[in-house]
Structures are given as structure tokens and as C-alpha cells.
Amino acid sequence: MAAIIPAYNAEATLAATLNSVRAQTHRALEIMVVDDGSTDSTGKIASEAAASDSRVRVLTVPNGGVARARNAGAAATRAAFLAPVDADDLWHPEKIARQLAVMRAGGADMGFVYTLHRRIDEQGKILTSSTPWSIAGHIYLRSLLHNFVGNGSALLVRRAAFDAVGGYNPALRDAGAQGSEDFLFQAMVARGWTVGAVPEFLTGYRRTMGAMSEDVERMELSRRLALGHLRVCYPETPDDLLAVSGASGWARLAAYRLLVRLSPLSSAHALASALRLAPAEALRVTRHEIRRTIRRRLGSARDRWSPKGRNDFFTVDPKSGSSEGRSHPLGARIAALEAEEVAFARQSAAEPQRGRGHGPDPRDAVIDVVHLRTSAKIDLWKATRP
């Protein structure tokens, strides 16, 4: 079992992340810190940890982005299970132990196990908790409509599944649209493997100023490009689900541009794009996102048991609390897909050599970086028009 920590200029948070990983109750753990070309004291902090704990190893690579860093860390270990954790996130001490129990119970067909997460601030205090989804089994179709995992640090991945899909795809970053590597990786694994869930808040997902996940425009562009890649790798994926997924992204952008960027013309462009793809779903998601954005800007989206974010991540029972329990705008559609998942998954049974899916082998399929760079520039230009 190996923890993979990609770290780029993470001197402010790496020590806390390492402490949470080293404190796991599952002690048989390799800890691979991948210094992704940092220019601060990240490497020094990692080396000091390695000097005091023989389980910690440090790998220094040229800066190439989170996907390449994770892949490099995975290549440097022979562990049968891999657990990525970003250098600003935290793990509850029981995280790996509880995920391994679910993974072993799920058998050889289980590709990854995820946990629930809490969003934390720069001091490790809880801001909110994720929706308590525990969607498990075959989840590929449903994962297109909602990212149940929500972040890259909540996973435990089977090595065989990681290798089957070729690891994390760095082409999004090469196209200037880094951000949806986790969503793409999880969907590709879910296409050919079952998924397990630990319905406890065992991952602390840090919200820091300037974090990649806070760049809404780029994240949504990245997600659209990831959906295009899934369409190429798995052409059997229903077009209507891809359309709804794309519409959801445009709808989120419409709300963001209207209420955060205060750009009604740009918001109207995004909403029009959403309506062209899936009108009913686009309107539902837009209404939901507008309400949620207003709540957050008014400061009313904190957990009921943590109204001012005073609770430390490690002091709260990981089985308790969620501020995001309200209904999802696509909840009915997601629930209806459960009955279709098993039948859809059987389509891949005859071709396990293709990452357990149809279409090009995902290990060989490459995102058209030139095309994506052009698309990225056009989309970002449209997004910044007055």
C-alpha cells in the first residue's frame, strides 16, 4: 500500500499532510512524496520527514503537473494499492484501514474505494461537509452526472485498475486546462471496475486562496475536455448523458459569471450553451447553483455544528454532520440510472483487455493536445469578453 503525495511549492501545508499520512492506523504504508519541481522548501520538508520515518521516500521530478507527478510516484512503487493525497489535504487516521476493508470485501473487480470529505480552511478548520453520497458498485453512468468523490485525496485505487487506464492523463494540463484529471481518471476506472464507498468524512479537502480547484472557468473547461476524451475512449457512452453533463457545466458557469464575475452577457452565453444541450436539466442546475452561490456568499453554508468553522478536522466524529444534504438538481436522473448500470457494465465483459471498456485502449488513447489548446484559448477568450 503506497500513499502518493504530489507536491509543488507546498511548504505551507506539506508537513501537516505528511503528519496525517504518517499517523494512519494502517502502518504498512509506503509514503512517496513527489517534489514536482518546487522552488521553495518543499523538498527540504520532505527530506526531513524521510530522515525521521523510513516509510517516507522523496522523488524529485521536473515540474510537469499533478498527473505526471502522481504517475511518477506510482511508477516508483510496486504496491498493490495506491492512495493519492494532495500536499495540502488531510487524512483521518482511520482512512486507509477502512478503505482497505471495503476494497478486500469487494473482491478483485473493485477498482477504487472513496470516502466522504470535509472542506477545511488554511488552519484545518471545517468549513462544510460534502453531500453524504455512498454510491457504489457500477457507477460509470452516474459519475458522468455528478462527481461523487469530489477530490483527488479521497481515493484508494487498485494498482491493476490504475495500470489498465494508464494512470492520470497529463494532456489536460498540456492543453492549458488542468483541473479535471481526477474526474477523468475516476470515470475511466468506473467504466470497467466496480467502486466501493466508505460513508464517513475521512478526508480533509483544503480550500486555499489561488487553489486550482477555485478557478471555476478553467475547471469547467477542463471538465468539458475530459468528457470529450471519454466520448472517444468509450463511444458506447450514451450521448444524452454526455449532453446533460455538459449542460450542467455550462449552467454552473452561468451562475458563477452572473453572481461572482458580475458579467450578465457572459452568463447569458453560458446559459444559452447549456440550454442547447439539455434545456430542462440546464434550468434545474442553474437555479440550484444560483441559490447555492448566494448561500455561500452570505456565509450561511457552514455546517450546523460548526457555525463559525471552529472545529478542527481531527476532533469531529467522521460519521457525523453534513451541510449539503439538500437534494441534488439531477438527483432523480441519477437515481433512475442505477437500474441501467449493471446492464451497461456487461457490455465491456467481452473486452477486458481494453481497460474493461469498448473503443480505443485508454492506455493508448491520447487527447488531441493541439485541438484542446485551440479550444481552451477560444473558450477562455469568450469567458473574458465584456
mmCIF file of C-alpha atoms in Angstrom:
data_model
loop_
_atom_site.group_PDB
_atom_site.id
_atom_site.type_symbol
_atom_site.label_atom_id
_atom_site.label_comp_id
_atom_site.label_asym_id
_atom_site.label_seq_id
_atom_site.Cartn_x
_atom_site.Cartn_y
_atom_site.Cartn_z
ATOM 1 C CA MET A 1 0.000 0.000 0.000
ATOM 2 C CA ALA A 2 1.506 3.328 -1.071
ATOM 3 C CA ALA A 3 0.463 6.939 -0.482
ATOM 4 C CA ILE A 4 1.418 9.237 -3.364
ATOM 5 C CA ILE A 5 1.861 12.927 -2.456
ATOM 6 C CA PRO A 6 2.466 15.255 -5.432
ATOM 7 C CA ALA A 7 3.896 18.481 -4.046
ATOM 8 C CA TYR A 8 4.591 21.743 -5.823
ATOM 9 C CA ASN A 9 5.642 24.722 -3.696
ATOM 10 C CA ALA A 10 3.724 23.233 -0.775
ATOM 11 C CA GLU A 11 5.919 24.392 2.111
ATOM 12 C CA ALA A 12 2.937 25.876 3.974
ATOM 13 C CA THR A 13 0.928 22.649 4.175
ATOM 14 C CA LEU A 14 3.137 19.639 3.352
ATOM 15 C CA ALA A 15 4.199 18.954 6.950
ATOM 16 C CA ALA A 16 0.573 18.744 8.117
ATOM 17 C CA THR A 17 -0.310 16.470 5.217
ATOM 18 C CA LEU A 18 2.653 14.192 5.934
ATOM 19 C CA ASN A 19 1.774 14.047 9.621
ATOM 20 C CA SER A 20 -1.767 12.922 8.796
ATOM 21 C CA VAL A 21 -0.478 10.229 6.430
ATOM 22 C CA ARG A 22 2.195 9.000 8.856
ATOM 23 C CA ALA A 23 -0.464 8.787 11.603
ATOM 24 C CA GLN A 24 -2.548 6.191 9.758
ATOM 25 C CA THR A 25 -3.517 3.199 11.874
ATOM 26 C CA HIS A 26 -2.614 1.033 8.887
ATOM 27 C CA ARG A 27 1.138 1.106 9.414
ATOM 28 C CA ALA A 28 2.321 -0.987 6.433
ATOM 29 C CA LEU A 29 2.475 2.086 4.254
ATOM 30 C CA GLU A 30 4.938 3.444 1.733
ATOM 31 C CA ILE A 31 4.822 7.237 1.584
ATOM 32 C CA MET A 32 6.069 8.648 -1.711
ATOM 33 C CA VAL A 33 6.493 12.438 -1.840
ATOM 34 C CA VAL A 34 6.909 13.605 -5.436
ATOM 35 C CA ASP A 35 8.545 17.038 -5.449
ATOM 36 C CA ASP A 36 7.191 18.444 -8.710
ATOM 37 C CA GLY A 37 9.970 20.935 -9.408
ATOM 38 C CA SER A 38 9.309 23.080 -6.331
ATOM 39 C CA THR A 39 11.262 26.307 -5.831
ATOM 40 C CA ASP A 40 10.513 26.709 -2.117
ATOM 41 C CA SER A 41 11.412 24.492 0.848
ATOM 42 C CA THR A 42 9.055 21.652 -0.134
ATOM 43 C CA GLY A 43 11.982 19.320 -0.861
ATOM 44 C CA LYS A 44 13.633 20.099 2.464
ATOM 45 C CA ILE A 45 10.456 19.391 4.435
ATOM 46 C CA ALA A 46 10.001 16.088 2.603
ATOM 47 C CA SER A 47 13.641 15.095 3.163
ATOM 48 C CA GLU A 48 13.398 15.836 6.883
ATOM 49 C CA ALA A 49 10.338 13.601 7.109
ATOM 50 C CA ALA A 50 12.196 10.843 5.244
ATOM 51 C CA ALA A 51 15.114 11.123 7.683
ATOM 52 C CA SER A 52 12.809 10.517 10.640
ATOM 53 C CA ASP A 53 10.497 7.885 9.091
ATOM 54 C CA SER A 54 11.864 5.092 6.913
ATOM 55 C CA ARG A 55 8.487 4.731 5.193
ATOM 56 C CA VAL A 56 8.872 8.152 3.560
ATOM 57 C CA ARG A 57 10.656 8.429 0.218
ATOM 58 C CA VAL A 58 11.254 11.551 -1.848
ATOM 59 C CA LEU A 59 11.247 11.632 -5.635
ATOM 60 C CA THR A 60 12.224 14.874 -7.362
ATOM 61 C CA VAL A 61 10.961 15.435 -10.909
ATOM 62 C CA PRO A 62 10.820 18.427 -13.295
ATOM 63 C CA ASN A 63 7.614 20.394 -12.956
ATOM 64 C CA GLY A 64 5.015 18.614 -15.086
ATOM 65 C CA GLY A 65 1.726 18.956 -13.233
ATOM 66 C CA VAL A 66 -0.233 16.801 -10.825
ATOM 67 C CA ALA A 67 -0.992 13.977 -13.290
ATOM 68 C CA ARG A 68 2.650 13.377 -14.184
ATOM 69 C CA ALA A 69 3.696 13.659 -10.545
ATOM 70 C CA ARG A 70 1.166 11.047 -9.435
ATOM 71 C CA ASN A 71 2.135 8.739 -12.279
ATOM 72 C CA ALA A 72 5.827 9.099 -11.396
ATOM 73 C CA GLY A 73 5.080 8.232 -7.780
ATOM 74 C CA ALA A 74 3.072 5.186 -8.813
ATOM 75 C CA ALA A 75 5.855 4.010 -11.129
ATOM 76 C CA ALA A 76 8.360 4.206 -8.272
ATOM 77 C CA THR A 77 6.498 1.684 -6.132
ATOM 78 C CA ARG A 78 5.238 -1.867 -6.630
ATOM 79 C CA ALA A 79 2.406 -1.508 -4.127
ATOM 80 C CA ALA A 80 -0.827 -3.323 -4.990
ATOM 81 C CA PHE A 81 -2.898 -0.339 -3.806
ATOM 82 C CA LEU A 82 -2.269 3.360 -4.368
ATOM 83 C CA ALA A 83 -3.700 6.329 -2.486
ATOM 84 C CA PRO A 84 -3.070 9.819 -3.880
ATOM 85 C CA VAL A 85 -3.223 12.739 -1.475
ATOM 86 C CA ASP A 86 -2.577 16.340 -2.440
ATOM 87 C CA ALA A 87 0.056 18.174 -0.411
ATOM 88 C CA ASP A 88 -2.495 20.492 1.198
ATOM 89 C CA ASP A 89 -5.091 17.897 2.232
ATOM 90 C CA LEU A 90 -5.511 15.777 5.371
ATOM 91 C CA TRP A 91 -6.427 12.173 6.174
ATOM 92 C CA HIS A 92 -8.256 10.955 9.254
ATOM 93 C CA PRO A 93 -6.127 8.280 10.995
ATOM 94 C CA GLU A 94 -8.596 5.507 10.091
ATOM 95 C CA LYS A 95 -8.935 6.401 6.399
ATOM 96 C CA ILE A 96 -6.718 3.789 4.776
ATOM 97 C CA ALA A 97 -7.677 0.988 7.176
ATOM 98 C CA ARG A 98 -11.377 1.442 6.491
ATOM 99 C CA GLN A 99 -10.883 1.736 2.744
ATOM 100 C CA LEU A 100 -8.771 -1.409 2.627
ATOM 101 C CA ALA A 101 -11.505 -3.311 4.472
ATOM 102 C CA VAL A 102 -14.071 -2.283 1.825
ATOM 103 C CA MET A 103 -11.641 -2.997 -1.011
ATOM 104 C CA ARG A 104 -10.904 -6.517 0.216
ATOM 105 C CA ALA A 105 -14.586 -7.237 0.769
ATOM 106 C CA GLY A 106 -15.333 -6.038 -2.765
ATOM 107 C CA GLY A 107 -13.033 -8.561 -4.433
ATOM 108 C CA ALA A 108 -10.715 -8.285 -7.422
ATOM 109 C CA ASP A 109 -13.263 -6.404 -9.559
ATOM 110 C CA MET A 110 -13.258 -3.354 -7.283
ATOM 111 C CA GLY A 111 -11.184 -0.594 -8.882
ATOM 112 C CA PHE A 112 -11.269 2.085 -6.197
ATOM 113 C CA VAL A 113 -12.819 2.997 -2.862
ATOM 114 C CA TYR A 114 -13.630 6.585 -1.902
ATOM 115 C CA THR A 115 -14.542 8.375 1.319
ATOM 116 C CA LEU A 116 -16.651 11.421 2.090
ATOM 117 C CA HIS A 117 -14.769 14.655 2.699
ATOM 118 C CA ARG A 118 -14.963 17.898 4.612
ATOM 119 C CA ARG A 119 -13.790 21.192 3.172
ATOM 120 C CA ILE A 120 -11.276 22.804 5.514
ATOM 121 C CA ASP A 121 -9.635 26.210 5.629
ATOM 122 C CA GLU A 122 -5.943 27.071 5.781
ATOM 123 C CA GLN A 123 -5.860 26.322 9.517
ATOM 124 C CA GLY A 124 -7.512 22.916 9.148
ATOM 125 C CA LYS A 125 -10.857 24.135 10.491
ATOM 126 C CA ILE A 126 -14.021 22.702 8.962
ATOM 127 C CA LEU A 127 -15.949 24.881 6.525
ATOM 128 C CA THR A 128 -18.524 22.429 5.151
ATOM 129 C CA SER A 129 -19.057 18.725 4.624
ATOM 130 C CA SER A 130 -19.696 17.035 1.314
ATOM 131 C CA THR A 131 -23.033 15.551 0.374
ATOM 132 C CA PRO A 132 -23.190 12.117 2.059
ATOM 133 C CA TRP A 133 -23.315 10.120 -1.167
ATOM 134 C CA SER A 134 -22.407 6.451 -0.855
ATOM 135 C CA ILE A 135 -22.952 5.431 -4.467
ATOM 136 C CA ALA A 136 -21.183 2.105 -5.004
ATOM 137 C CA GLY A 137 -20.997 -0.848 -7.385
ATOM 138 C CA HIS A 138 -21.179 0.034 -11.068
ATOM 139 C CA ILE A 139 -21.296 3.837 -11.146
ATOM 140 C CA TYR A 140 -19.925 4.937 -14.546
ATOM 141 C CA LEU A 141 -23.167 6.364 -15.932
ATOM 142 C CA ARG A 142 -23.984 8.184 -12.717
ATOM 143 C CA SER A 143 -20.443 9.524 -12.363
ATOM 144 C CA LEU A 144 -20.931 11.430 -15.626
ATOM 145 C CA LEU A 145 -23.678 13.491 -13.987
ATOM 146 C CA HIS A 146 -22.004 14.087 -10.640
ATOM 147 C CA ASN A 147 -18.504 13.639 -9.216
ATOM 148 C CA PHE A 148 -19.348 11.667 -6.079
ATOM 149 C CA VAL A 149 -15.714 11.593 -4.955
ATOM 150 C CA GLY A 150 -15.239 15.350 -5.205
ATOM 151 C CA ASN A 151 -11.447 15.489 -4.812
ATOM 152 C CA GLY A 152 -8.303 13.537 -5.586
ATOM 153 C CA SER A 153 -7.300 12.767 -1.992
ATOM 154 C CA ALA A 154 -10.287 10.582 -1.084
ATOM 155 C CA LEU A 155 -9.322 7.547 -3.198
ATOM 156 C CA LEU A 156 -7.740 4.163 -2.630
ATOM 157 C CA VAL A 157 -7.020 2.638 -6.058
ATOM 158 C CA ARG A 158 -6.224 -0.918 -7.067
ATOM 159 C CA ARG A 159 -2.916 -0.995 -8.967
ATOM 160 C CA ALA A 160 -4.383 -3.204 -11.703
ATOM 161 C CA ALA A 161 -7.120 -0.641 -12.376
ATOM 162 C CA PHE A 162 -4.611 2.225 -12.333
ATOM 163 C CA ASP A 163 -2.436 0.456 -14.909
ATOM 164 C CA ALA A 164 -5.405 -0.572 -17.063
ATOM 165 C CA VAL A 165 -6.388 3.049 -17.757
ATOM 166 C CA GLY A 166 -2.833 4.352 -17.977
ATOM 167 C CA GLY A 167 -2.914 6.360 -14.768
ATOM 168 C CA TYR A 168 -3.735 10.068 -14.759
ATOM 169 C CA ASN A 169 -3.806 11.844 -18.115
ATOM 170 C CA PRO A 170 -1.401 14.837 -18.321
ATOM 171 C CA ALA A 171 -2.836 16.131 -21.613
ATOM 172 C CA LEU A 172 -5.352 18.397 -19.890
ATOM 173 C CA ARG A 173 -2.514 20.323 -18.320
ATOM 174 C CA ASP A 174 -0.648 20.378 -21.641
ATOM 175 C CA ALA A 175 -3.747 21.965 -23.175
ATOM 176 C CA GLY A 176 -3.772 24.708 -20.557
ATOM 177 C CA ALA A 177 -6.817 23.212 -18.851
ATOM 178 C CA GLN A 178 -5.563 21.385 -15.758
ATOM 179 C CA GLY A 179 -8.214 20.536 -13.202
ATOM 180 C CA SER A 180 -10.336 17.536 -14.206
ATOM 181 C CA GLU A 181 -7.647 14.858 -14.077
ATOM 182 C CA ASP A 182 -9.390 13.275 -11.083
ATOM 183 C CA PHE A 183 -12.834 13.265 -12.711
ATOM 184 C CA LEU A 184 -11.411 11.729 -15.905
ATOM 185 C CA PHE A 185 -9.398 9.077 -14.081
ATOM 186 C CA GLN A 186 -12.290 8.075 -11.830
ATOM 187 C CA ALA A 187 -14.714 7.793 -14.749
ATOM 188 C CA MET A 188 -12.308 5.648 -16.755
ATOM 189 C CA VAL A 189 -11.780 3.267 -13.848
ATOM 190 C CA ALA A 190 -15.521 3.174 -13.130
ATOM 191 C CA ARG A 191 -16.210 2.177 -16.744
ATOM 192 C CA GLY A 192 -14.553 -1.192 -16.229
ATOM 193 C CA TRP A 193 -14.473 -1.818 -12.497
ATOM 194 C CA THR A 194 -16.809 -1.664 -9.526
ATOM 195 C CA VAL A 195 -16.433 1.095 -6.943
ATOM 196 C CA GLY A 196 -16.645 0.998 -3.159
ATOM 197 C CA ALA A 197 -17.551 3.737 -0.691
ATOM 198 C CA VAL A 198 -16.800 4.437 2.957
ATOM 199 C CA PRO A 199 -19.643 6.767 4.031
ATOM 200 C CA GLU A 200 -17.545 8.636 6.584
ATOM 201 C CA PHE A 201 -15.819 12.032 6.430
ATOM 202 C CA LEU A 202 -12.250 10.745 6.418
ATOM 203 C CA THR A 203 -10.644 13.251 4.017
ATOM 204 C CA GLY A 204 -9.959 16.921 4.687
ATOM 205 C CA TYR A 205 -10.042 18.858 1.412
ATOM 206 C CA ARG A 206 -8.302 22.177 1.943
ATOM 207 C CA ARG A 207 -9.626 25.374 0.428
ATOM 208 C CA THR A 208 -6.737 27.795 -0.097
ATOM 209 C CA MET A 209 -6.557 31.091 -1.930
ATOM 210 C CA GLY A 210 -5.480 30.585 -5.529
ATOM 211 C CA ALA A 211 -6.013 26.811 -5.457
ATOM 212 C CA MET A 212 -6.505 25.173 -8.852
ATOM 213 C CA SER A 213 -9.989 23.951 -7.898
ATOM 214 C CA GLU A 214 -11.069 27.546 -7.207
ATOM 215 C CA ASP A 215 -10.528 28.554 -10.848
ATOM 216 C CA VAL A 216 -14.106 27.919 -11.950
ATOM 217 C CA GLU A 217 -13.658 28.899 -15.601
ATOM 218 C CA ARG A 218 -10.662 26.662 -16.139
ATOM 219 C CA MET A 219 -12.141 23.776 -14.157
ATOM 220 C CA GLU A 220 -15.307 23.740 -16.261
ATOM 221 C CA LEU A 221 -13.301 23.942 -19.475
ATOM 222 C CA SER A 222 -11.153 21.074 -18.242
ATOM 223 C CA ARG A 223 -14.245 19.018 -17.479
ATOM 224 C CA ARG A 224 -15.665 19.557 -20.970
ATOM 225 C CA LEU A 225 -12.407 18.371 -22.470
ATOM 226 C CA ALA A 226 -12.445 15.329 -20.196
ATOM 227 C CA LEU A 227 -15.971 14.482 -21.383
ATOM 228 C CA GLY A 228 -14.731 14.662 -24.959
ATOM 229 C CA HIS A 229 -11.968 12.208 -24.119
ATOM 230 C CA LEU A 230 -14.480 9.799 -22.567
ATOM 231 C CA ARG A 231 -16.571 10.012 -25.734
ATOM 232 C CA VAL A 232 -13.525 8.895 -27.766
ATOM 233 C CA CYS A 233 -12.436 6.113 -25.405
ATOM 234 C CA TYR A 234 -15.941 4.791 -24.743
ATOM 235 C CA PRO A 235 -18.139 5.565 -27.771
ATOM 236 C CA GLU A 236 -20.886 3.417 -26.278
ATOM 237 C CA THR A 237 -21.449 6.094 -23.630
ATOM 238 C CA PRO A 238 -24.994 7.464 -24.097
ATOM 239 C CA ASP A 239 -24.965 10.805 -25.896
ATOM 240 C CA ASP A 240 -27.831 12.128 -23.790
ATOM 241 C CA LEU A 241 -25.830 11.680 -20.579
ATOM 242 C CA LEU A 242 -22.832 13.451 -22.061
ATOM 243 C CA ALA A 243 -25.171 16.262 -23.127
ATOM 244 C CA VAL A 244 -26.659 16.578 -19.626
ATOM 245 C CA SER A 245 -23.187 16.543 -18.104
ATOM 246 C CA GLY A 246 -22.025 19.254 -20.482
ATOM 247 C CA ALA A 247 -25.144 21.321 -19.820
ATOM 248 C CA SER A 248 -24.518 21.100 -16.068
ATOM 249 C CA GLY A 249 -21.066 22.553 -16.511
ATOM 250 C CA TRP A 250 -22.308 25.453 -18.625
ATOM 251 C CA ALA A 251 -25.090 26.075 -16.084
ATOM 252 C CA ARG A 252 -22.569 26.292 -13.234
ATOM 253 C CA LEU A 253 -20.604 28.791 -15.293
ATOM 254 C CA ALA A 254 -23.747 30.835 -15.934
ATOM 255 C CA ALA A 255 -24.380 31.208 -12.205
ATOM 256 C CA TYR A 256 -20.724 31.955 -11.480
ATOM 257 C CA ARG A 257 -20.438 34.591 -14.192
ATOM 258 C CA LEU A 258 -23.663 36.248 -13.098
ATOM 259 C CA LEU A 259 -23.127 36.365 -9.337
ATOM 260 C CA VAL A 260 -19.350 36.298 -8.896
ATOM 261 C CA ARG A 261 -17.902 37.880 -12.027
ATOM 262 C CA LEU A 262 -20.944 40.188 -12.385
ATOM 263 C CA SER A 263 -20.952 39.663 -16.138
ATOM 264 C CA PRO A 264 -24.550 39.170 -17.344
ATOM 265 C CA LEU A 265 -23.617 38.969 -21.036
ATOM 266 C CA SER A 266 -21.035 36.261 -20.418
ATOM 267 C CA SER A 267 -23.526 34.496 -18.148
ATOM 268 C CA ALA A 268 -26.157 34.575 -20.890
ATOM 269 C CA HIS A 269 -23.678 32.997 -23.303
ATOM 270 C CA ALA A 270 -23.042 30.134 -20.862
ATOM 271 C CA LEU A 271 -26.752 29.631 -20.189
ATOM 272 C CA ALA A 272 -27.501 29.539 -23.921
ATOM 273 C CA SER A 273 -24.835 26.855 -24.354
ATOM 274 C CA ALA A 274 -26.412 24.844 -21.537
ATOM 275 C CA LEU A 275 -29.928 25.156 -22.944
ATOM 276 C CA ARG A 276 -28.807 23.935 -26.348
ATOM 277 C CA LEU A 277 -27.562 20.700 -24.812
ATOM 278 C CA ALA A 278 -30.269 19.805 -22.273
ATOM 279 C CA PRO A 279 -32.859 22.531 -21.555
ATOM 280 C CA ALA A 280 -34.713 21.070 -18.573
ATOM 281 C CA GLU A 281 -31.587 19.942 -16.735
ATOM 282 C CA ALA A 282 -29.809 23.209 -17.527
ATOM 283 C CA LEU A 283 -32.550 25.230 -15.857
ATOM 284 C CA ARG A 284 -32.608 22.986 -12.782
ATOM 285 C CA VAL A 285 -28.846 23.184 -12.324
ATOM 286 C CA THR A 286 -28.777 26.946 -12.908
ATOM 287 C CA ARG A 287 -31.434 27.565 -10.239
ATOM 288 C CA HIS A 288 -29.601 25.266 -7.835
ATOM 289 C CA GLU A 289 -26.237 26.946 -8.425
ATOM 290 C CA ILE A 290 -27.652 30.439 -8.038
ATOM 291 C CA ARG A 291 -29.206 29.520 -4.689
ATOM 292 C CA ARG A 292 -26.016 27.794 -3.539
ATOM 293 C CA THR A 293 -23.776 30.680 -4.599
ATOM 294 C CA ILE A 294 -25.970 33.182 -2.749
ATOM 295 C CA ARG A 295 -25.894 30.993 0.368
ATOM 296 C CA ARG A 296 -22.130 30.752 0.275
ATOM 297 C CA ARG A 297 -21.630 34.458 -0.307
ATOM 298 C CA LEU A 298 -23.906 35.184 2.637
ATOM 299 C CA GLY A 299 -21.870 32.808 4.771
ATOM 300 C CA SER A 300 -24.813 30.522 5.535
ATOM 301 C CA ALA A 301 -23.403 27.303 4.106
ATOM 302 C CA ARG A 302 -21.354 26.213 7.100
ATOM 303 C CA ASP A 303 -22.108 23.032 8.987
ATOM 304 C CA ARG A 304 -24.835 23.363 11.604
ATOM 305 C CA TRP A 305 -22.477 22.013 14.285
ATOM 306 C CA SER A 306 -19.659 24.326 13.153
ATOM 307 C CA PRO A 307 -21.311 27.714 12.513
ATOM 308 C CA LYS A 308 -18.045 29.614 12.617
ATOM 309 C CA GLY A 309 -15.636 26.938 11.448
ATOM 310 C CA ARG A 310 -14.187 26.458 14.944
ATOM 311 C CA ASN A 311 -13.990 22.681 14.829
ATOM 312 C CA ASP A 312 -10.703 21.097 13.871
ATOM 313 C CA PHE A 313 -10.936 18.364 11.234
ATOM 314 C CA PHE A 314 -9.489 15.698 13.534
ATOM 315 C CA THR A 315 -11.702 16.474 16.545
ATOM 316 C CA VAL A 316 -15.046 15.794 14.866
ATOM 317 C CA ASP A 317 -16.583 12.326 14.608
ATOM 318 C CA PRO A 318 -16.114 11.319 10.941
ATOM 319 C CA LYS A 319 -19.596 9.773 10.930
ATOM 320 C CA SER A 320 -21.384 12.996 11.840
ATOM 321 C CA GLY A 321 -22.655 16.097 10.133
ATOM 322 C CA SER A 322 -23.352 17.389 6.640
ATOM 323 C CA SER A 323 -24.447 20.813 5.483
ATOM 324 C CA GLU A 324 -25.004 19.653 1.919
ATOM 325 C CA GLY A 325 -27.856 17.228 2.459
ATOM 326 C CA ARG A 326 -30.348 19.093 0.285
ATOM 327 C CA SER A 327 -31.443 17.449 -2.939
ATOM 328 C CA HIS A 328 -29.206 17.451 -5.979
ATOM 329 C CA PRO A 329 -30.732 19.085 -9.086
ATOM 330 C CA LEU A 330 -30.070 15.906 -11.077
ATOM 331 C CA GLY A 331 -30.888 13.559 -8.207
ATOM 332 C CA ALA A 332 -33.893 11.932 -9.898
ATOM 333 C CA ARG A 333 -31.922 11.306 -13.088
ATOM 334 C CA ILE A 334 -29.003 9.872 -11.103
ATOM 335 C CA ALA A 335 -31.313 7.559 -9.130
ATOM 336 C CA ALA A 336 -33.001 6.333 -12.304
ATOM 337 C CA LEU A 337 -29.657 5.311 -13.775
ATOM 338 C CA GLU A 338 -28.953 2.796 -11.030
ATOM 339 C CA ALA A 339 -31.043 0.150 -12.756
ATOM 340 C CA GLU A 340 -29.141 0.643 -16.028
ATOM 341 C CA GLU A 341 -25.630 0.421 -14.621
ATOM 342 C CA VAL A 342 -25.252 -3.365 -14.413
ATOM 343 C CA ALA A 343 -26.579 -4.000 -17.922
ATOM 344 C CA PHE A 344 -24.344 -1.268 -19.314
ATOM 345 C CA ALA A 345 -21.312 -2.672 -17.493
ATOM 346 C CA ARG A 346 -21.861 -6.107 -19.059
ATOM 347 C CA GLN A 347 -21.091 -4.630 -22.467
ATOM 348 C CA SER A 348 -17.433 -4.475 -21.509
ATOM 349 C CA ALA A 349 -17.133 -8.044 -20.226
ATOM 350 C CA ALA A 350 -16.033 -9.431 -23.599
ATOM 351 C CA GLU A 351 -13.128 -6.987 -23.961
ATOM 352 C CA PRO A 352 -11.244 -6.819 -20.651
ATOM 353 C CA GLN A 353 -8.020 -6.040 -22.500
ATOM 354 C CA ARG A 354 -9.351 -2.585 -23.360
ATOM 355 C CA GLY A 355 -9.379 -1.215 -19.861
ATOM 356 C CA ARG A 356 -12.630 -3.226 -19.487
ATOM 357 C CA GLY A 357 -14.425 -0.944 -21.928
ATOM 358 C CA HIS A 358 -15.041 -0.559 -25.650
ATOM 359 C CA GLY A 359 -13.342 1.815 -28.035
ATOM 360 C CA PRO A 360 -9.608 2.585 -28.048
ATOM 361 C CA ASP A 361 -7.470 1.129 -25.294
ATOM 362 C CA PRO A 362 -7.369 4.037 -22.795
ATOM 363 C CA ARG A 363 -3.682 3.346 -22.267
ATOM 364 C CA ASP A 364 -3.111 4.255 -25.911
ATOM 365 C CA ALA A 365 -5.786 6.896 -26.467
ATOM 366 C CA VAL A 366 -4.260 10.373 -26.415
ATOM 367 C CA ILE A 367 -6.116 13.648 -26.092
ATOM 368 C CA ASP A 368 -5.535 15.828 -29.156
ATOM 369 C CA VAL A 369 -3.492 18.467 -27.373
ATOM 370 C CA VAL A 370 -3.303 20.831 -30.358
ATOM 371 C CA HIS A 371 -7.089 20.790 -30.704
ATOM 372 C CA LEU A 372 -7.588 21.255 -26.979
ATOM 373 C CA ARG A 373 -5.173 24.152 -26.784
ATOM 374 C CA THR A 374 -7.144 25.880 -29.524
ATOM 375 C CA SER A 375 -10.426 25.100 -27.780
ATOM 376 C CA ALA A 376 -9.029 26.344 -24.473
ATOM 377 C CA LYS A 377 -7.932 29.661 -25.950
ATOM 378 C CA ILE A 378 -11.291 30.191 -27.659
ATOM 379 C CA ASP A 379 -13.277 29.341 -24.519
ATOM 380 C CA LEU A 380 -11.136 31.478 -22.247
ATOM 381 C CA TRP A 381 -11.404 34.358 -24.729
ATOM 382 C CA LYS A 382 -15.207 34.069 -24.724
ATOM 383 C CA ALA A 383 -15.213 33.893 -20.924
ATOM 384 C CA THR A 384 -13.310 37.160 -20.564
ATOM 385 C CA ARG A 385 -15.264 39.166 -23.121
ATOM 386 C CA PRO A 386 -17.098 42.143 -21.593
#
